[in-house]
PDB file of C-alpha atoms and ligand atoms in Angstrom:
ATOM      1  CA  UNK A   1       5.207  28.156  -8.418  1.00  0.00           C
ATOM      2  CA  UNK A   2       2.651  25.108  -8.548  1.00  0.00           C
ATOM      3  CA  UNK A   3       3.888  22.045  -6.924  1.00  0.00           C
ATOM      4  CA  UNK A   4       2.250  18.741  -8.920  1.00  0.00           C
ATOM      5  CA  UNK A   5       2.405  15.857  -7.082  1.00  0.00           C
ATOM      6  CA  UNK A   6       2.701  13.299  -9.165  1.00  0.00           C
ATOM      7  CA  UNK A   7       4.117   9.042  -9.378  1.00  0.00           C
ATOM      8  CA  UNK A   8       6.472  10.342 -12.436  1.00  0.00           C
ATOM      9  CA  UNK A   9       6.626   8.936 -15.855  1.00  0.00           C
ATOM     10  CA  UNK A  10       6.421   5.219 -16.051  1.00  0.00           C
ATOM     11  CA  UNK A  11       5.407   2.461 -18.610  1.00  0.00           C
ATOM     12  CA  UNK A  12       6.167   5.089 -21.348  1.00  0.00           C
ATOM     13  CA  UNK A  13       3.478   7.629 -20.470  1.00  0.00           C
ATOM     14  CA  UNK A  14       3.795  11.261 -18.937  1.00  0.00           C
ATOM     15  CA  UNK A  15       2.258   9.323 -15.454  1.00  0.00           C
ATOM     16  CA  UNK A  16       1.414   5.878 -14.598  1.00  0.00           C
ATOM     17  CA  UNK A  17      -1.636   7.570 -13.186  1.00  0.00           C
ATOM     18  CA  UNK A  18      -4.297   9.183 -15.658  1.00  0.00           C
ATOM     19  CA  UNK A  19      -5.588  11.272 -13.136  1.00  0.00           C
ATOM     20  CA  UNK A  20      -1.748  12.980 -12.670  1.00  0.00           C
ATOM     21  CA  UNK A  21      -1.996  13.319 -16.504  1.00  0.00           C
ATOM     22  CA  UNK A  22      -5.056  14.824 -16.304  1.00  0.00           C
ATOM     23  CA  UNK A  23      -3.956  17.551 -13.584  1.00  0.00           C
ATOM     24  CA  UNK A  24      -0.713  17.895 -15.640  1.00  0.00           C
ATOM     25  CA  UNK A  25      -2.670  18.996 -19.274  1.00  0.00           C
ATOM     26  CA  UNK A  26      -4.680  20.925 -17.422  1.00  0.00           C
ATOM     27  CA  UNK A  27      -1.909  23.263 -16.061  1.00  0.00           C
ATOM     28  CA  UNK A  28       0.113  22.614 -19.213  1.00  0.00           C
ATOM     29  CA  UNK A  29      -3.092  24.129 -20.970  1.00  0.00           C
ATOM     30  CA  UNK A  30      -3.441  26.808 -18.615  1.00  0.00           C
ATOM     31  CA  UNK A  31      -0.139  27.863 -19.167  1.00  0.00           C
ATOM     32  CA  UNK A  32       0.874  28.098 -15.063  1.00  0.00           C
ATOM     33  CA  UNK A  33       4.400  26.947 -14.624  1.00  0.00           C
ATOM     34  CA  UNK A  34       4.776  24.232 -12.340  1.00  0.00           C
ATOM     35  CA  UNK A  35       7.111  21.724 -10.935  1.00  0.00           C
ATOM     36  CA  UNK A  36       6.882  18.304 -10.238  1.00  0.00           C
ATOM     37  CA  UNK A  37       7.107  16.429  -7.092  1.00  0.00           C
ATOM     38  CA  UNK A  38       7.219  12.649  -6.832  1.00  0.00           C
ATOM     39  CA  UNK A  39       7.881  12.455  -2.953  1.00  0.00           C
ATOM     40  CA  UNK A  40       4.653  13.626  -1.857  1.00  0.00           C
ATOM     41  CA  UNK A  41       2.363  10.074  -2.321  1.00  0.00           C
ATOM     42  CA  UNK A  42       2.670   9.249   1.745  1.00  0.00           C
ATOM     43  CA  UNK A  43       1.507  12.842   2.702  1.00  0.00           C
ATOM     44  CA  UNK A  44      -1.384  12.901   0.420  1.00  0.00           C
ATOM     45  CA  UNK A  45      -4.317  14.273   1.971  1.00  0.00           C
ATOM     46  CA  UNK A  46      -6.620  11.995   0.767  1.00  0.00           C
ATOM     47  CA  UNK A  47      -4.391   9.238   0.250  1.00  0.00           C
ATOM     48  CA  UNK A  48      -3.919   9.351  -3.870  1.00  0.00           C
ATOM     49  CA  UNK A  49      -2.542  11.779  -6.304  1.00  0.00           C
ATOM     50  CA  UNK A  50      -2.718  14.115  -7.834  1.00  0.00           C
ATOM     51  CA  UNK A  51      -2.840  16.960  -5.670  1.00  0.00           C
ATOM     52  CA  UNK A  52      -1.206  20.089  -5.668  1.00  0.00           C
ATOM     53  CA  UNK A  53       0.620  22.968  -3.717  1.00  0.00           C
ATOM     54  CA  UNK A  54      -0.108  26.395  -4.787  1.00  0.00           C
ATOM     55  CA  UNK A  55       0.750  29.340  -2.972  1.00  0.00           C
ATOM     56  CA  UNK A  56       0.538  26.848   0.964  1.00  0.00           C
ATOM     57  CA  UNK A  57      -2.761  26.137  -0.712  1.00  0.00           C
ATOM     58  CA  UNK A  58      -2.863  22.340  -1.005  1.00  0.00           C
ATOM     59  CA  UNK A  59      -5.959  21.060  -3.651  1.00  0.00           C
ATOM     60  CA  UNK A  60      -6.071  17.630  -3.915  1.00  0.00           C
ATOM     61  CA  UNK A  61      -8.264  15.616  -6.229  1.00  0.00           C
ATOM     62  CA  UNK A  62      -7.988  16.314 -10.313  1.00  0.00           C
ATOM     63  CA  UNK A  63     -11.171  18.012 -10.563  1.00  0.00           C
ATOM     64  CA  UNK A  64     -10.569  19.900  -7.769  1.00  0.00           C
ATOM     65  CA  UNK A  65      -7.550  20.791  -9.014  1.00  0.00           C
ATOM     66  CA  UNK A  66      -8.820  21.990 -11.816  1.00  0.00           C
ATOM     67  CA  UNK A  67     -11.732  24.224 -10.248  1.00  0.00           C
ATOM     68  CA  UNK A  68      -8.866  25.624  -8.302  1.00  0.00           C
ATOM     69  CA  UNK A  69      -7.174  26.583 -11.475  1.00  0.00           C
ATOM     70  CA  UNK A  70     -10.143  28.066 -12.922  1.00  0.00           C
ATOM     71  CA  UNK A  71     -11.459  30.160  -9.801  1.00  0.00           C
ATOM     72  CA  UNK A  72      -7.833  31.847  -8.834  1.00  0.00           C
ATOM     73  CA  UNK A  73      -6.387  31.922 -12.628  1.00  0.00           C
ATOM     74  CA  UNK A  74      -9.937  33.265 -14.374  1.00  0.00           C
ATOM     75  CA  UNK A  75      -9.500  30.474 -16.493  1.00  0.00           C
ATOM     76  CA  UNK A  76     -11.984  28.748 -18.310  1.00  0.00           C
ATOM     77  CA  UNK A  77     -11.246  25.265 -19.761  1.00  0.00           C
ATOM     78  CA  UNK A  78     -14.645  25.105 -21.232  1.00  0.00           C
ATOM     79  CA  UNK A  79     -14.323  28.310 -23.005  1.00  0.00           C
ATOM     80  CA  UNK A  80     -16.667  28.691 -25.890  1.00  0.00           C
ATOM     81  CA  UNK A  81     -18.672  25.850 -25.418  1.00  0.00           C
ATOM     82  CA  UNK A  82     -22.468  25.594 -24.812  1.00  0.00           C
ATOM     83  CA  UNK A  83     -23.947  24.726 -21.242  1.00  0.00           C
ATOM     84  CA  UNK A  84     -25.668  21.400 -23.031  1.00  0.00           C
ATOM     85  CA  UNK A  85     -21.964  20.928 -24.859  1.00  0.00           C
ATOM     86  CA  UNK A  86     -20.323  21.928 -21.138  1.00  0.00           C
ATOM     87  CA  UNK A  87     -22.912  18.549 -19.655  1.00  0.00           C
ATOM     88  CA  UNK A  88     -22.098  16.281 -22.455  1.00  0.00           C
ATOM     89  CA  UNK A  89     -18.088  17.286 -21.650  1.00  0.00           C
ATOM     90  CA  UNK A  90     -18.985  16.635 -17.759  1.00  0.00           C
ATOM     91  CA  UNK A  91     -20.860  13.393 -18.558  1.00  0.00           C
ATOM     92  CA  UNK A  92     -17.885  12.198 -20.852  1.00  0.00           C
ATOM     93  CA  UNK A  93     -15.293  12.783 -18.529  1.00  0.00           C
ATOM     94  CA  UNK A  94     -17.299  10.950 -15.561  1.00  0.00           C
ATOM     95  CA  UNK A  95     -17.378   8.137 -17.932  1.00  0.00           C
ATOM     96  CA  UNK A  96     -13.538   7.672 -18.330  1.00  0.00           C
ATOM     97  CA  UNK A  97     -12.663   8.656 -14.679  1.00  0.00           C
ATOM     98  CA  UNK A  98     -15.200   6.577 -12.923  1.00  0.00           C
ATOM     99  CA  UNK A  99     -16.161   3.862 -15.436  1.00  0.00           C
ATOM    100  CA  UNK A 100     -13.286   3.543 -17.850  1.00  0.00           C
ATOM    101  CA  UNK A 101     -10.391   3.832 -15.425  1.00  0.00           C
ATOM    102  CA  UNK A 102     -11.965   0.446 -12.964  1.00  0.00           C
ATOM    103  CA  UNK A 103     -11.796  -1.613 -16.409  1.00  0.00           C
ATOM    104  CA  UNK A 104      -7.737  -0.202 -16.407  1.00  0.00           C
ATOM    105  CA  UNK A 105      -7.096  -0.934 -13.071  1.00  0.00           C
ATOM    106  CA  UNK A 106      -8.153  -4.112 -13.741  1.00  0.00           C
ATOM    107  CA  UNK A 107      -6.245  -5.110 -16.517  1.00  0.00           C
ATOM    108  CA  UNK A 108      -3.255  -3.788 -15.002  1.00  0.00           C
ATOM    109  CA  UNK A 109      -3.395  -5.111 -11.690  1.00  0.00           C
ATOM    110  CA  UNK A 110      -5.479  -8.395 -11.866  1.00  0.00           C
ATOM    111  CA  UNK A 111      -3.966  -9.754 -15.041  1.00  0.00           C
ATOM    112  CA  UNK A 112      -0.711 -11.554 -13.194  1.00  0.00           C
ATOM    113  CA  UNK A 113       1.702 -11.031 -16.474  1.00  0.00           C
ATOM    114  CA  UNK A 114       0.079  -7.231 -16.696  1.00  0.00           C
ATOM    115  CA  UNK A 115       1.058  -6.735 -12.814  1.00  0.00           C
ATOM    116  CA  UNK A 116       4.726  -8.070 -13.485  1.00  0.00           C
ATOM    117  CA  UNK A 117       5.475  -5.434 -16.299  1.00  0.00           C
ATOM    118  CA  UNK A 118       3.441  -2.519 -14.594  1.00  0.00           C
ATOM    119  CA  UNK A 119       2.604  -1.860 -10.873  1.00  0.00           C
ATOM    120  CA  UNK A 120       4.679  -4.493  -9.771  1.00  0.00           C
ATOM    121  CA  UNK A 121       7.989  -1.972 -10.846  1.00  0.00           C
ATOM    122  CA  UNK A 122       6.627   0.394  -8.293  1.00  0.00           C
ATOM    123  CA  UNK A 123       7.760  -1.666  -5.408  1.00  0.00           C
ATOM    124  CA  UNK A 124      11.562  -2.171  -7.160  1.00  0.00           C
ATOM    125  CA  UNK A 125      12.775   0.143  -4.243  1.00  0.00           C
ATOM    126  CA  UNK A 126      11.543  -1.790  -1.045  1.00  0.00           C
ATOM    127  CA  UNK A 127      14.247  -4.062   0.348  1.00  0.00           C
ATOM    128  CA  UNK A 128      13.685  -7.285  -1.014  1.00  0.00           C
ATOM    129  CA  UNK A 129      12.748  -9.282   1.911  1.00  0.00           C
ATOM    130  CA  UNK A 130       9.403  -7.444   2.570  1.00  0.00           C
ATOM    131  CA  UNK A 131       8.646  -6.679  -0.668  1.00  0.00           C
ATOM    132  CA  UNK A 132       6.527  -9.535  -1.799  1.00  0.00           C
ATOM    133  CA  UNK A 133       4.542  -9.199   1.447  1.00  0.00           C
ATOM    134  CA  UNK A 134       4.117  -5.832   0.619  1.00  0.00           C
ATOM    135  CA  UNK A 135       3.215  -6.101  -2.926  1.00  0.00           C
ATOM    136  CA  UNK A 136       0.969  -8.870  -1.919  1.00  0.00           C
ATOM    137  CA  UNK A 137      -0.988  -6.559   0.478  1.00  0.00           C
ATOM    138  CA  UNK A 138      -1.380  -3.489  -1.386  1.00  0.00           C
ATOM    139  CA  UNK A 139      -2.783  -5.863  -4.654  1.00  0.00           C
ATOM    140  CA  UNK A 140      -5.347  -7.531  -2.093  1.00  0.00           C
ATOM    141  CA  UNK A 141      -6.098  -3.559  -1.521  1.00  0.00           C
ATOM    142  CA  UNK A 142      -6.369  -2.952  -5.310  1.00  0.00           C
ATOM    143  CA  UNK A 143      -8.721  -6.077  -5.117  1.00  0.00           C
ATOM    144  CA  UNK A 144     -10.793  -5.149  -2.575  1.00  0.00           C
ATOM    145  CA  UNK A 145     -11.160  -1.308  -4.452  1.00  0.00           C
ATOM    146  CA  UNK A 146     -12.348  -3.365  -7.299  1.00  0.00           C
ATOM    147  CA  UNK A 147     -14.379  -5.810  -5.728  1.00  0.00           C
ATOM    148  CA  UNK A 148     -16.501  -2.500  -3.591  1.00  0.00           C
ATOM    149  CA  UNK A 149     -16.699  -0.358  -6.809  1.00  0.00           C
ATOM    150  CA  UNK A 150     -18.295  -3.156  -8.582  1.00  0.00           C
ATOM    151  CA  UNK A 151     -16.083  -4.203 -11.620  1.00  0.00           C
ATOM    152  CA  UNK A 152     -14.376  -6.710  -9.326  1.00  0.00           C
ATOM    153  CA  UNK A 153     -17.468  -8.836  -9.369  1.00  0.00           C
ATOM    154  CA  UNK A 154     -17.724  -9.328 -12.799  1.00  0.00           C
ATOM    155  CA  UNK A 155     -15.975 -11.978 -15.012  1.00  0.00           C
ATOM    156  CA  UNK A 156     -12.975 -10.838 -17.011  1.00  0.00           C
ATOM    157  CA  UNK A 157     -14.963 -10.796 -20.761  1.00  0.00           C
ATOM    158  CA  UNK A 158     -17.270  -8.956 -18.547  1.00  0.00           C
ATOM    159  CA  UNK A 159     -15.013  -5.959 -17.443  1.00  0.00           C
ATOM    160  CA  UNK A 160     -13.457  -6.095 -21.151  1.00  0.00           C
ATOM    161  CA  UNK A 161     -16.955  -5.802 -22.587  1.00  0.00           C
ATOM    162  CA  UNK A 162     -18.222  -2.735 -19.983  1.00  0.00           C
ATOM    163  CA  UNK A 163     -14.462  -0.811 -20.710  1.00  0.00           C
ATOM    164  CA  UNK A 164     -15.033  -1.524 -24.629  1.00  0.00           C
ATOM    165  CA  UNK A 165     -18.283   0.148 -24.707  1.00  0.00           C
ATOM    166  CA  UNK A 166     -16.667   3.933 -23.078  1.00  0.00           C
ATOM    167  CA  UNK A 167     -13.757   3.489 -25.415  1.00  0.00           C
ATOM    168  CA  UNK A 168     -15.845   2.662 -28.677  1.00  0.00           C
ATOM    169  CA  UNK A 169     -18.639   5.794 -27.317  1.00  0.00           C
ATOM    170  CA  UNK A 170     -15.273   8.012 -27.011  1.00  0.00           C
ATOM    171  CA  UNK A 171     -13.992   7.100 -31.066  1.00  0.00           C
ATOM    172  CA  UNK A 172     -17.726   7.701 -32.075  1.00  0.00           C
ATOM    173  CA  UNK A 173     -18.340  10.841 -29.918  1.00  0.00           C
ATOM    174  CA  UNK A 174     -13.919  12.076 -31.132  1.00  0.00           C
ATOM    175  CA  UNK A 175     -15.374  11.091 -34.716  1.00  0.00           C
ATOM    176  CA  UNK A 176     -13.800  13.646 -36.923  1.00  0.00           C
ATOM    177  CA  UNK A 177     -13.030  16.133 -34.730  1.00  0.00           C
ATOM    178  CA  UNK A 178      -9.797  16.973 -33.764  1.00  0.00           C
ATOM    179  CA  UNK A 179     -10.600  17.160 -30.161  1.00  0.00           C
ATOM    180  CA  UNK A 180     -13.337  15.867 -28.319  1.00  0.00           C
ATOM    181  CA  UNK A 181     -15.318  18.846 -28.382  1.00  0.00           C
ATOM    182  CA  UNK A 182     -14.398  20.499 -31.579  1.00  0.00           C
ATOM    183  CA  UNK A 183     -11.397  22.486 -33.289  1.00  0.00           C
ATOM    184  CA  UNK A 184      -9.204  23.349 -30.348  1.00  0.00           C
ATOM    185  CA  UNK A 185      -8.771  21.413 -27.282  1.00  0.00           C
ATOM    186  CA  UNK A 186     -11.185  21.885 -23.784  1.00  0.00           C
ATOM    187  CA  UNK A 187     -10.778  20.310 -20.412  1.00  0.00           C
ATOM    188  CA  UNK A 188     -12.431  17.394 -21.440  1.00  0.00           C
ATOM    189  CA  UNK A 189      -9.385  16.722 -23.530  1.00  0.00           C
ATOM    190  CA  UNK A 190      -6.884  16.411 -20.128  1.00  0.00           C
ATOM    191  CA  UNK A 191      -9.423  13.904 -19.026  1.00  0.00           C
ATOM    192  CA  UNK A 192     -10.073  12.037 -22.492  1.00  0.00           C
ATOM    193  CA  UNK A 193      -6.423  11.909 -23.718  1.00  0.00           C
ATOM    194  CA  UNK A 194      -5.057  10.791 -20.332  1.00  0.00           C
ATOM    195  CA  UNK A 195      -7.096   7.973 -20.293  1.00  0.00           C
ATOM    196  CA  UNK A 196      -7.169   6.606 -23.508  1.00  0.00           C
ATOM    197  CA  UNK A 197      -3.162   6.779 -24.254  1.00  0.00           C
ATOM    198  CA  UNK A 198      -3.613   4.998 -20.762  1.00  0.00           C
ATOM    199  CA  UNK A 199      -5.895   2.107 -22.683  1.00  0.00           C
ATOM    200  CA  UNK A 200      -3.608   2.410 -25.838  1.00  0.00           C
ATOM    201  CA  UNK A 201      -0.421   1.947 -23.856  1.00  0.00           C
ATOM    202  CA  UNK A 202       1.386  -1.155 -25.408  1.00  0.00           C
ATOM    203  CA  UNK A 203       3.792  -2.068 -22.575  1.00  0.00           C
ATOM    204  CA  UNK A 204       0.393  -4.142 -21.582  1.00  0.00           C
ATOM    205  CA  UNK A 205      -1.251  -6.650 -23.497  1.00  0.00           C
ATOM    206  CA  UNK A 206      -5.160  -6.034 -23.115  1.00  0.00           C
ATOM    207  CA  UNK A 207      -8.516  -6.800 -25.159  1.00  0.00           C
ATOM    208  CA  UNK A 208      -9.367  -3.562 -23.996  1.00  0.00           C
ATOM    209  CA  UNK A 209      -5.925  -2.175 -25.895  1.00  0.00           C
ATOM    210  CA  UNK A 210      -7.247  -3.983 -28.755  1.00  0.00           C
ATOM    211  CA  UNK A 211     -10.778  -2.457 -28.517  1.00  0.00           C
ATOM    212  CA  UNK A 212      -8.926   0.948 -28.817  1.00  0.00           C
ATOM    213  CA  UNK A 213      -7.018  -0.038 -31.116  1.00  0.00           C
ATOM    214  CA  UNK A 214      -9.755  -0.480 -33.939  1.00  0.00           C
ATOM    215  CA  UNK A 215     -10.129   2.996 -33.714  1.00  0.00           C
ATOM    216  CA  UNK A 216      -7.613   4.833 -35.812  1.00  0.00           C
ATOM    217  CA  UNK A 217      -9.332   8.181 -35.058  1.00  0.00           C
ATOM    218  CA  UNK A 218      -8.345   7.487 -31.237  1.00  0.00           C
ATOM    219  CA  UNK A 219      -4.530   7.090 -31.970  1.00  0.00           C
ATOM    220  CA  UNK A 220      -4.426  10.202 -34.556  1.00  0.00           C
ATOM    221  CA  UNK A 221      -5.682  12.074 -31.715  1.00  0.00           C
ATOM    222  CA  UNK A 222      -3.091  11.085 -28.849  1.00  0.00           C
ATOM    223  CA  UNK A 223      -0.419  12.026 -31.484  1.00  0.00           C
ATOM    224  CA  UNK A 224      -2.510  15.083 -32.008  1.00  0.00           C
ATOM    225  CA  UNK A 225      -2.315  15.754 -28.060  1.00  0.00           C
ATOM    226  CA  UNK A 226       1.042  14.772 -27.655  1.00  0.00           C
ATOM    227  CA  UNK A 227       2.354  16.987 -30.184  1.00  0.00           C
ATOM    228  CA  UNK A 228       0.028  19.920 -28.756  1.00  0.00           C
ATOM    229  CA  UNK A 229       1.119  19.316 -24.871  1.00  0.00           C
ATOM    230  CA  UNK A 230       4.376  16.631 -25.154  1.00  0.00           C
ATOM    231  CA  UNK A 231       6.041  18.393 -27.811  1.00  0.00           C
ATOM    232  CA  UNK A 232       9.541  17.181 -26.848  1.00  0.00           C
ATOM    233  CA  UNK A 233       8.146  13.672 -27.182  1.00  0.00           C
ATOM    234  CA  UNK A 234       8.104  11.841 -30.737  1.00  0.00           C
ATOM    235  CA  UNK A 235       5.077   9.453 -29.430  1.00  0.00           C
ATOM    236  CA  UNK A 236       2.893   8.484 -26.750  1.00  0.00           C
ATOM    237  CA  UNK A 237       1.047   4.867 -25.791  1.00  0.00           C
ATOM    238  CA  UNK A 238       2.909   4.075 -29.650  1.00  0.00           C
ATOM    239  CA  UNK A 239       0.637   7.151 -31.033  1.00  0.00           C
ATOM    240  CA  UNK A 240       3.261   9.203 -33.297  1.00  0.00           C
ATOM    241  CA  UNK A 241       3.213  12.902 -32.416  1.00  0.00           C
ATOM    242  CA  UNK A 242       1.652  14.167 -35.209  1.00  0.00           C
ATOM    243  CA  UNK A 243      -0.465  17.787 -34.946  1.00  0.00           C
TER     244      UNK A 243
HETATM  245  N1  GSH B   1     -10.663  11.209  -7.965  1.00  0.00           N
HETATM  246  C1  GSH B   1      -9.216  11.253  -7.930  1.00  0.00           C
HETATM  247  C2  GSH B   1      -8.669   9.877  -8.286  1.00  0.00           C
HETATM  248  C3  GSH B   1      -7.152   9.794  -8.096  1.00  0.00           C
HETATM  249  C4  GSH B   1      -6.672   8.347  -8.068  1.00  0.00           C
HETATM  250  O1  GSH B   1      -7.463   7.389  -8.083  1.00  0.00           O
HETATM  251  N2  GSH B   1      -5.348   8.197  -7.969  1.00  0.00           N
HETATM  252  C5  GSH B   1      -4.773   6.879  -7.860  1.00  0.00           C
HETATM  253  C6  GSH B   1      -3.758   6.638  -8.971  1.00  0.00           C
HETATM  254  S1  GSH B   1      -4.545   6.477 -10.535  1.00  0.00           S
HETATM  255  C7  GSH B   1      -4.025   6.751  -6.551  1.00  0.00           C
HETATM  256  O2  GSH B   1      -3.317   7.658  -6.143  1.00  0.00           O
HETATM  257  N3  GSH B   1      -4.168   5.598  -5.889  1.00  0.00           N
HETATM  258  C8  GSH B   1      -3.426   5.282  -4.705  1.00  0.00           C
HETATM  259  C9  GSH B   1      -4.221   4.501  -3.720  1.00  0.00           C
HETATM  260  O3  GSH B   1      -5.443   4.371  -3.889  1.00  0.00           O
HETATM  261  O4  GSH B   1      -3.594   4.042  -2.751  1.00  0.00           O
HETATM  262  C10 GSH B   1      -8.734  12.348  -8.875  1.00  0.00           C
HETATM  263  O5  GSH B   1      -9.484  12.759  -9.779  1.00  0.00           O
HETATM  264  O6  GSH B   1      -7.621  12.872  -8.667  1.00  0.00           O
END
């Protein structure tokens, strides 16, 4: 069976991370069972999650994960769509993963009463003398990540206004459509539902929450997710399950 490695569910959402989301609609999609693992963060090859364990095979990295899936499963996520529609779904999901997700980390990290609800709970566990050093040092690391990708450098309104813009091109690319490429849902869905019930979550209070919030098509379609992938869970990021 596939090992997921994954942080676990926290701040109401199947994984802190969007990128363990992401790995964990894929295989939910694929219909692989799987188990997951939340002890495997300090032996991650590349130092993040997700990765995975299949078979002694270890694939780290989402999308790697999911080529993985698709090369030893024969599946394809992508099934039925176009090569141009297969570029746009590519381009899309580059936007939230490498765009998108700097303008979360941001508001989740930087803002100080964001940091107390969220990441900060990740450290509950180390004894309490060390901790604040500890949290200290791996926010100056968060920082730093921020600061070198580029985000980091910009004022707040800034970041809010650059993560607004992928959120509002998402609602107006989801428009009607049930999922983001049409009637039934495509790997660009793992990617695009991760990430915004990871913008919509309410435990943090955001402009770029707010921004998502405007759109009512982007809510409808967590619920529409979560009742296609959670279906033991009533709602997700406040989004009722609803197919
Ligand atoms: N490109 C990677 C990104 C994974 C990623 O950034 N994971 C974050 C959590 S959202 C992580 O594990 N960060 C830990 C760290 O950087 O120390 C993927 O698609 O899997």
């Amino acid at each position: 069976m596939i090992t997921l490695y994954s942080f676990g569910p926290g701040f109401g959402l199947p994984d802190p991370s969007p990128f363990v989301t992401k790995a964990e609609v894929l295989l939910k999609m694929a219909g692989l069972p799987y188990r997951a693992d939340t002890s495997g963060f300090n032996k991650a090859p590349k130092g993040k999650l997700p990765y995975i364990e299949d078979d002694g095979e270890i694939v780290a990295d989402s999308t790697f994960i999911r080529w993985h899936l698709e090369k030893k499963y024969k599946i394809d996520f992508d099934r039925g769509l176009s090569p141009e529609q297969r570029a746009i779904a590519w381009a899309f999901e580059k936007m939230m993963e490498d765009h998108l997700y700097w303008a979360m980390v941001h508001a989740r990290w930087i803002d100080d009463a964001n940091f107390a609800k969220g990441p900060a709970t990740f450290f509950r566990g180390i004894p309490a003398p060390v901790r604040p050093l500890l949290v200290a040092m791996i926010r100056r690391k968060v920082r730093r990540a921020l600061h070198s990708q580029g985000f980091g450098r910009h004022a707040s309104n800034e970041i809010v206004a650059l993560g607004t813009r992928s959120v509002d091109a998402a609602a107006d690319f989801l428009g009607t459509r049930p999922f983001m490429m049409g009637a039934e849902p495509t790997g660009l869905d793992a990617t695009a539902f991760a990430f915004v019930a990871g913008v919509l979550c309410p435990l943090f209070d955001t402009p770029l929450r707010g921004a998502a919030e405007r759109h009512e098509n982007l809510k409808r379609y967590v619920g529409r997710m979560t009742a296609r992938f959670y279906p033991d869970r009533v709602e997700i990021a406040g989004c009722k399950a609803a197919a």
